[in-house]
Each structure stands twice: as C-alpha cells, then as structure tokens.
Tab-separated table of N, CA, C and O in Angstrom:
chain	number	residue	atom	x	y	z
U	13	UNK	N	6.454	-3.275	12.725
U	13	UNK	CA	6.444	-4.373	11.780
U	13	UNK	C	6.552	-3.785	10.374
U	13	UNK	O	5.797	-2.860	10.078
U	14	UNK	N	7.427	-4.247	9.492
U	14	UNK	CA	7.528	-4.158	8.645
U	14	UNK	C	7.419	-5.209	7.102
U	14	UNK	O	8.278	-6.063	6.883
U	15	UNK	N	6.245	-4.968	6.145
U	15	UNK	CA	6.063	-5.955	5.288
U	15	UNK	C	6.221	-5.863	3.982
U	15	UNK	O	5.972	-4.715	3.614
U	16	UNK	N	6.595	-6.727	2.919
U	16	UNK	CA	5.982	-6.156	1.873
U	16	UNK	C	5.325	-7.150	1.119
U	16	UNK	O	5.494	-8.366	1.201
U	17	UNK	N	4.455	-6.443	0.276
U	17	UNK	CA	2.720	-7.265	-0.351
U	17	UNK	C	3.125	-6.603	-2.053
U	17	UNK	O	3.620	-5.556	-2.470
U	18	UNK	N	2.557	-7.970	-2.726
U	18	UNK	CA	2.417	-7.730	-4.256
U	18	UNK	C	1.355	-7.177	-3.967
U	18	UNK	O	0.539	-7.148	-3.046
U	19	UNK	N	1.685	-6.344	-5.830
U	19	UNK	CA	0.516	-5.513	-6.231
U	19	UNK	C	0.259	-6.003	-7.735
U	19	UNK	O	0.934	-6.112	-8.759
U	20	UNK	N	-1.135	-6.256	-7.321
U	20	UNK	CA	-1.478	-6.872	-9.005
U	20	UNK	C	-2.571	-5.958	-9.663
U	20	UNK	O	-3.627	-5.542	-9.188
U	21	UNK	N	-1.861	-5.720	-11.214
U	21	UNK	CA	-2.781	-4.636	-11.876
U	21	UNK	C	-2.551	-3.267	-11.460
U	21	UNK	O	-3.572	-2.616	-11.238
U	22	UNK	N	-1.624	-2.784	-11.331
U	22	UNK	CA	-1.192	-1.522	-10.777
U	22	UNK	C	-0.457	-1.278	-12.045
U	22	UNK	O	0.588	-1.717	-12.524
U	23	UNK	N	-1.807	-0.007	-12.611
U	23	UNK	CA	-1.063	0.181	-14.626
U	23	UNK	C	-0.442	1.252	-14.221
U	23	UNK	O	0.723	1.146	-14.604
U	24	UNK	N	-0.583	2.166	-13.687
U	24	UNK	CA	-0.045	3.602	-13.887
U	24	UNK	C	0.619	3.870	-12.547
U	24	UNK	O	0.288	3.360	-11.476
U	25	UNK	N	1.776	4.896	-12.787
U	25	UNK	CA	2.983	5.197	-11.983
U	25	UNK	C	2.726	6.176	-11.652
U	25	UNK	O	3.705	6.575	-11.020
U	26	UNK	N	1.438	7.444	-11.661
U	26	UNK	CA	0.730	8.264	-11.234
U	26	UNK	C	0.421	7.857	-10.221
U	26	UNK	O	0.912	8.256	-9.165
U	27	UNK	N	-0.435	6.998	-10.311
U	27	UNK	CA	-1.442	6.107	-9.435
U	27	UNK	C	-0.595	5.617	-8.287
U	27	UNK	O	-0.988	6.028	-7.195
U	28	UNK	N	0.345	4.931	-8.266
U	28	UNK	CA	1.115	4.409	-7.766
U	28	UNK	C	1.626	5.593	-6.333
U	28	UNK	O	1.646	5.267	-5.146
U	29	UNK	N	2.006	7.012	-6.913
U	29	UNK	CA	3.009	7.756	-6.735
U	29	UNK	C	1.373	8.674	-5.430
U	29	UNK	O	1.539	9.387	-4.440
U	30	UNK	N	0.331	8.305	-5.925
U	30	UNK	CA	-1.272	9.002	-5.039
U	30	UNK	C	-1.383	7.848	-4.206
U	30	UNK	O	-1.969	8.273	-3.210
U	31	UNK	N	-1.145	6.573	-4.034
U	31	UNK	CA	-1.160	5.393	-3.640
U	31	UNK	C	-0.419	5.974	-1.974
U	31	UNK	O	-0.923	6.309	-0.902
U	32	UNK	N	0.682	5.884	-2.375
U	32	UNK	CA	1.805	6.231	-1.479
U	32	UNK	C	1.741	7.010	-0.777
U	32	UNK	O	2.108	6.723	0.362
U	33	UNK	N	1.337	8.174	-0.991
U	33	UNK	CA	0.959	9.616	-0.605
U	33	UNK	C	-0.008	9.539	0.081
U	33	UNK	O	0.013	10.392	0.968
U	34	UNK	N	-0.961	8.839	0.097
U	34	UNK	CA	-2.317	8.265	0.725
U	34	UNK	C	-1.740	7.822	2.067
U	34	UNK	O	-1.836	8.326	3.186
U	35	UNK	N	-1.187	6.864	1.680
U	35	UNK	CA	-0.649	5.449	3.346
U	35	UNK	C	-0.119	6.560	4.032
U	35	UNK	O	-0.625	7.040	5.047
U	36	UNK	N	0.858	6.950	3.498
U	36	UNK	CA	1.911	7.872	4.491
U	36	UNK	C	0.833	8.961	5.260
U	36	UNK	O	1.155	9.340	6.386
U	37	UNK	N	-0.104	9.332	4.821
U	37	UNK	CA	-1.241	10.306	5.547
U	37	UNK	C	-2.106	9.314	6.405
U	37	UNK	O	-3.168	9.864	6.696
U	38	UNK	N	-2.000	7.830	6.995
U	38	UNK	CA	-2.744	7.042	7.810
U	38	UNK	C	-2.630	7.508	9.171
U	38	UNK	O	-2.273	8.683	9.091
U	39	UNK	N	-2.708	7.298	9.930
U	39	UNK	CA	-2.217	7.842	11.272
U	39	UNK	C	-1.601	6.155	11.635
U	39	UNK	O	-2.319	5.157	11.577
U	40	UNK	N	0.196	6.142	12.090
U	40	UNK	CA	0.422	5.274	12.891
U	40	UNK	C	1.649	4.668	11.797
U	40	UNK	O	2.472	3.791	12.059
U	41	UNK	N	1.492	5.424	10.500
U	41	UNK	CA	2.176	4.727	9.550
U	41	UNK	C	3.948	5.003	9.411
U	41	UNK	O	4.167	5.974	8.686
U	42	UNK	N	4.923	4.499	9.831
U	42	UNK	CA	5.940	4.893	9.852
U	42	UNK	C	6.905	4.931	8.353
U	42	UNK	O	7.821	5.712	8.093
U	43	UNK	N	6.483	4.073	7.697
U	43	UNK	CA	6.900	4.621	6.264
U	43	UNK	C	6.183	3.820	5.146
U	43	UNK	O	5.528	2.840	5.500
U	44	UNK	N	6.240	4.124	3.907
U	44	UNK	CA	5.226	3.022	2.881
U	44	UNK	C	6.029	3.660	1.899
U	44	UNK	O	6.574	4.764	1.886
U	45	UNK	N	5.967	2.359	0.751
U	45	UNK	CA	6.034	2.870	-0.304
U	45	UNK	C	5.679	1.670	-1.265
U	45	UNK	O	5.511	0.466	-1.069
U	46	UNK	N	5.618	2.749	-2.753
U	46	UNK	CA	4.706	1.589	-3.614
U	46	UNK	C	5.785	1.956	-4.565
U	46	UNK	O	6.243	3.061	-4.858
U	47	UNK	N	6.118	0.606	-5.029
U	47	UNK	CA	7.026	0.770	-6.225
U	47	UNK	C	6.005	0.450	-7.404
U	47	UNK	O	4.996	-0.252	-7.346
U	48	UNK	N	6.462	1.058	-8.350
U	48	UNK	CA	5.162	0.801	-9.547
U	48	UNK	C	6.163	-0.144	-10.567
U	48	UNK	O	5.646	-0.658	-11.559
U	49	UNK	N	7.792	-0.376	-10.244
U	49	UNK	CA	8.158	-1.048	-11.438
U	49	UNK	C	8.190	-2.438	-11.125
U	49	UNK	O	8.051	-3.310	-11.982
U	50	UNK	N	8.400	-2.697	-9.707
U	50	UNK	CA	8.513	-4.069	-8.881
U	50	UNK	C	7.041	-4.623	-8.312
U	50	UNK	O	6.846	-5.671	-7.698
U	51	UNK	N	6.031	-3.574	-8.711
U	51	UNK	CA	4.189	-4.015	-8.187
U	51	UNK	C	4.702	-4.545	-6.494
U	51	UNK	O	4.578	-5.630	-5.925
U	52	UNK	N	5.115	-3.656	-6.194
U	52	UNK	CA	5.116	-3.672	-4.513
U	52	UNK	C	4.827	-2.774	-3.816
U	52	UNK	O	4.988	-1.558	-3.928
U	53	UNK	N	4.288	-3.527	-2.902
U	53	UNK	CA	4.097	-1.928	-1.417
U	53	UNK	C	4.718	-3.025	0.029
U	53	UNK	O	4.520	-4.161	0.459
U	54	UNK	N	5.526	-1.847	0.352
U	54	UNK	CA	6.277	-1.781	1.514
U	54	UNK	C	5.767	-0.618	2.855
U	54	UNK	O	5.864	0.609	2.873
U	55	UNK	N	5.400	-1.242	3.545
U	55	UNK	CA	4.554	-0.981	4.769
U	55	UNK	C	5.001	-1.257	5.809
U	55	UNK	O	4.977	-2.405	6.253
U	56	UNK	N	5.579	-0.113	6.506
U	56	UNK	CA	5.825	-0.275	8.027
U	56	UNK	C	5.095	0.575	8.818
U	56	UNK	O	4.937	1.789	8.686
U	57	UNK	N	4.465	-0.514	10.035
U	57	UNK	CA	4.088	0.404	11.100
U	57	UNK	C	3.697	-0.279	12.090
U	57	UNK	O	3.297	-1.423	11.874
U	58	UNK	N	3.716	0.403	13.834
U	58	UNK	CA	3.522	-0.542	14.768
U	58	UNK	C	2.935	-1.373	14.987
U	58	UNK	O	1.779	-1.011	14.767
U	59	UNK	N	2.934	-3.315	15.622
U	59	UNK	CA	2.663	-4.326	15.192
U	59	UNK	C	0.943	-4.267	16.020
U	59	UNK	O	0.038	-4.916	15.496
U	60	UNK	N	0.677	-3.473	17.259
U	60	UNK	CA	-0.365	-3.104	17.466
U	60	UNK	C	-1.148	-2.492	16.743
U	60	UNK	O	-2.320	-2.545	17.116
U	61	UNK	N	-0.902	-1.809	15.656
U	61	UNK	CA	-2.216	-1.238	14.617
U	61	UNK	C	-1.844	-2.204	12.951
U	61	UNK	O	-2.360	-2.013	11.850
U	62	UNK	N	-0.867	-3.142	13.319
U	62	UNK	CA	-0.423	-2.937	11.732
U	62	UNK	C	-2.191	-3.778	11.005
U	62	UNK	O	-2.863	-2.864	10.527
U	63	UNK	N	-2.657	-4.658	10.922
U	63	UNK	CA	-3.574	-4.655	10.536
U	63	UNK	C	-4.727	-3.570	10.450
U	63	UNK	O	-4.761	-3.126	9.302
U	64	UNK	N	-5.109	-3.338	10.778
U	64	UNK	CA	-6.047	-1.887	10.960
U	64	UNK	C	-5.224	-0.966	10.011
U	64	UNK	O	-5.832	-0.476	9.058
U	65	UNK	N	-3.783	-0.654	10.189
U	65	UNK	CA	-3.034	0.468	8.848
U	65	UNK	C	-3.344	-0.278	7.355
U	65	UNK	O	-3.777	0.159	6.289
U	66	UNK	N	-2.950	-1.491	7.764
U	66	UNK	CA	-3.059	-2.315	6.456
U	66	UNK	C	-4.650	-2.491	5.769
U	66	UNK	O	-4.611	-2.946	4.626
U	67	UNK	N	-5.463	-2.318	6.081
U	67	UNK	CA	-6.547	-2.296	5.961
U	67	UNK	C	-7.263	-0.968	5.564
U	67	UNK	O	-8.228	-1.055	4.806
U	68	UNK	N	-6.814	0.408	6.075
U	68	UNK	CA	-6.637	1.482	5.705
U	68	UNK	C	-5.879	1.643	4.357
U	68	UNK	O	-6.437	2.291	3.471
U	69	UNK	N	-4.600	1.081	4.120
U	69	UNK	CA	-3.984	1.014	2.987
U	69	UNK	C	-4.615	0.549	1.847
U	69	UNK	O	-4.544	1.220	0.818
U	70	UNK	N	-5.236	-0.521	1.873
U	70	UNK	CA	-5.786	-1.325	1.119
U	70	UNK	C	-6.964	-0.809	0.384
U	70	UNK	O	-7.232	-1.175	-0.760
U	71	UNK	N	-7.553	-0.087	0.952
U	71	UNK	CA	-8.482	0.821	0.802
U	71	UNK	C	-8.442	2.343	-0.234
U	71	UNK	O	-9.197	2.823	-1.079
U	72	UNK	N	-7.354	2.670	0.273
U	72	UNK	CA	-6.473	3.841	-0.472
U	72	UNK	C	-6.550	3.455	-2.157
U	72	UNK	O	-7.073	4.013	-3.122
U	73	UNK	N	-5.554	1.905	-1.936
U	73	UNK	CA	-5.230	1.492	-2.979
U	73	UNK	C	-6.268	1.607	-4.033
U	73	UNK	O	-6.061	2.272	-5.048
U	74	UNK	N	-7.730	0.776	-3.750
U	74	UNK	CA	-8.819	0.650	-4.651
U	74	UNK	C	-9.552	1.775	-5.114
U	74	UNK	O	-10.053	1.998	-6.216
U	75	UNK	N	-9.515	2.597	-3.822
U	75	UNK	CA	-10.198	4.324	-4.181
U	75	UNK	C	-9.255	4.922	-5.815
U	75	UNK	O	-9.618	5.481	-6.850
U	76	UNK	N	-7.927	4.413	-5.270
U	76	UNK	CA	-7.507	5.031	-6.476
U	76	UNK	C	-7.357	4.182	-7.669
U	76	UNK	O	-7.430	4.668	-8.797
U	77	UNK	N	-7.154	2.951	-7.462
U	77	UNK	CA	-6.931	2.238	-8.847
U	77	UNK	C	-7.784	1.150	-8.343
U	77	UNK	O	-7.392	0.337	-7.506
U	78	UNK	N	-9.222	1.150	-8.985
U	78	UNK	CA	-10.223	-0.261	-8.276
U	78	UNK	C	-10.055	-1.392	-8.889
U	78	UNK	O	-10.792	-2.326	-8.575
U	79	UNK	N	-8.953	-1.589	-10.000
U	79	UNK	CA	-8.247	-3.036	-10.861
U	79	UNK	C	-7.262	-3.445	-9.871
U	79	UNK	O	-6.905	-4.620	-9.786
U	80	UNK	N	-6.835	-2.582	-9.165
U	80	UNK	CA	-5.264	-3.039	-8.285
U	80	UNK	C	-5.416	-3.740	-7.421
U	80	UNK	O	-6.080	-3.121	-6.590
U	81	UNK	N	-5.123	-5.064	-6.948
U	81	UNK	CA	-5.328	-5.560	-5.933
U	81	UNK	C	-4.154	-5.821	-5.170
U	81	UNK	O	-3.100	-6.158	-5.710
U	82	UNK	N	-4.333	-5.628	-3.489
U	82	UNK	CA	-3.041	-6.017	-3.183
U	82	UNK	C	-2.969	-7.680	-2.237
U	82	UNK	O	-3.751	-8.165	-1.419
U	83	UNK	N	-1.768	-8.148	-2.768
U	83	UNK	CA	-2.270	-9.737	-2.108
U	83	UNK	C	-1.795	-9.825	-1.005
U	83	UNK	O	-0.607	-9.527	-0.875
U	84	UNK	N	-2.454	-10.199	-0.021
U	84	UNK	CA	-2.266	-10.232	1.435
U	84	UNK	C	-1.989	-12.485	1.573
U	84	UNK	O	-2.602	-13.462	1.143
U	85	UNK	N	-1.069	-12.314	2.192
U	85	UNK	CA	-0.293	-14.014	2.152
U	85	UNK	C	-0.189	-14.308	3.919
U	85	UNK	O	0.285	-15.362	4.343
C-alpha cells in the first residue's frame, strides 16, 4: 500500500531530510519520502503492517520535529 499524508509545520528541510532517513530504517518499509517543499510524506509498505509502519513513522516525525504534525484522513 501506498499513501500520501500532509505535513503540517514541517519548518526545516534538515528535519525533513532525518524524517526520511528514520521511516526508511522501520522494518517492512518499502520506500518513504518527505518532501519538505510540498509538506508531504509518501509511504509505502505492505498493507498487513501498513498501520503499525505508519504509526512508527509518525513517531519519527515528532521525535524530530514535535510542531510537525502529520494528518492522517
């Protein structure tokens, strides 16, 4: 499964670039990425863990930027 989720409050393209680098180290995660100019993250991974990755992700996100939220729809 493959998704992608706004990112709100995501100031820095550092952050963004440790964001990414994070997911991709999940176990199960087949690719991610966080764009810092479009405030997106793009998340693929099998539809049996994808919650549980996504939830892992989400997590990543706040460790590193705790203003960033990502909106889950």
């Amino acid at each position: 499964m493959k998704k992608v989720f706004m990112l709100e409050d995501l100031d820095c393209a550092h952050c963004a670039q440790k964001m990414e680098d994070g997911i991709l180290k999940i176990d199960g995660v087949i690719s991610a990425r966080v764009n810092f100019l479009s405030q997106k993250l793009t998340l693929e991974a099998p539809d049996e863990i994808f919650d549980n990755v996504l939830k892992q992700a989400v997590a990543i996100c706040r460790k590193i930027e705790p203003d960033c939220t990502v909106i889950i729809k």
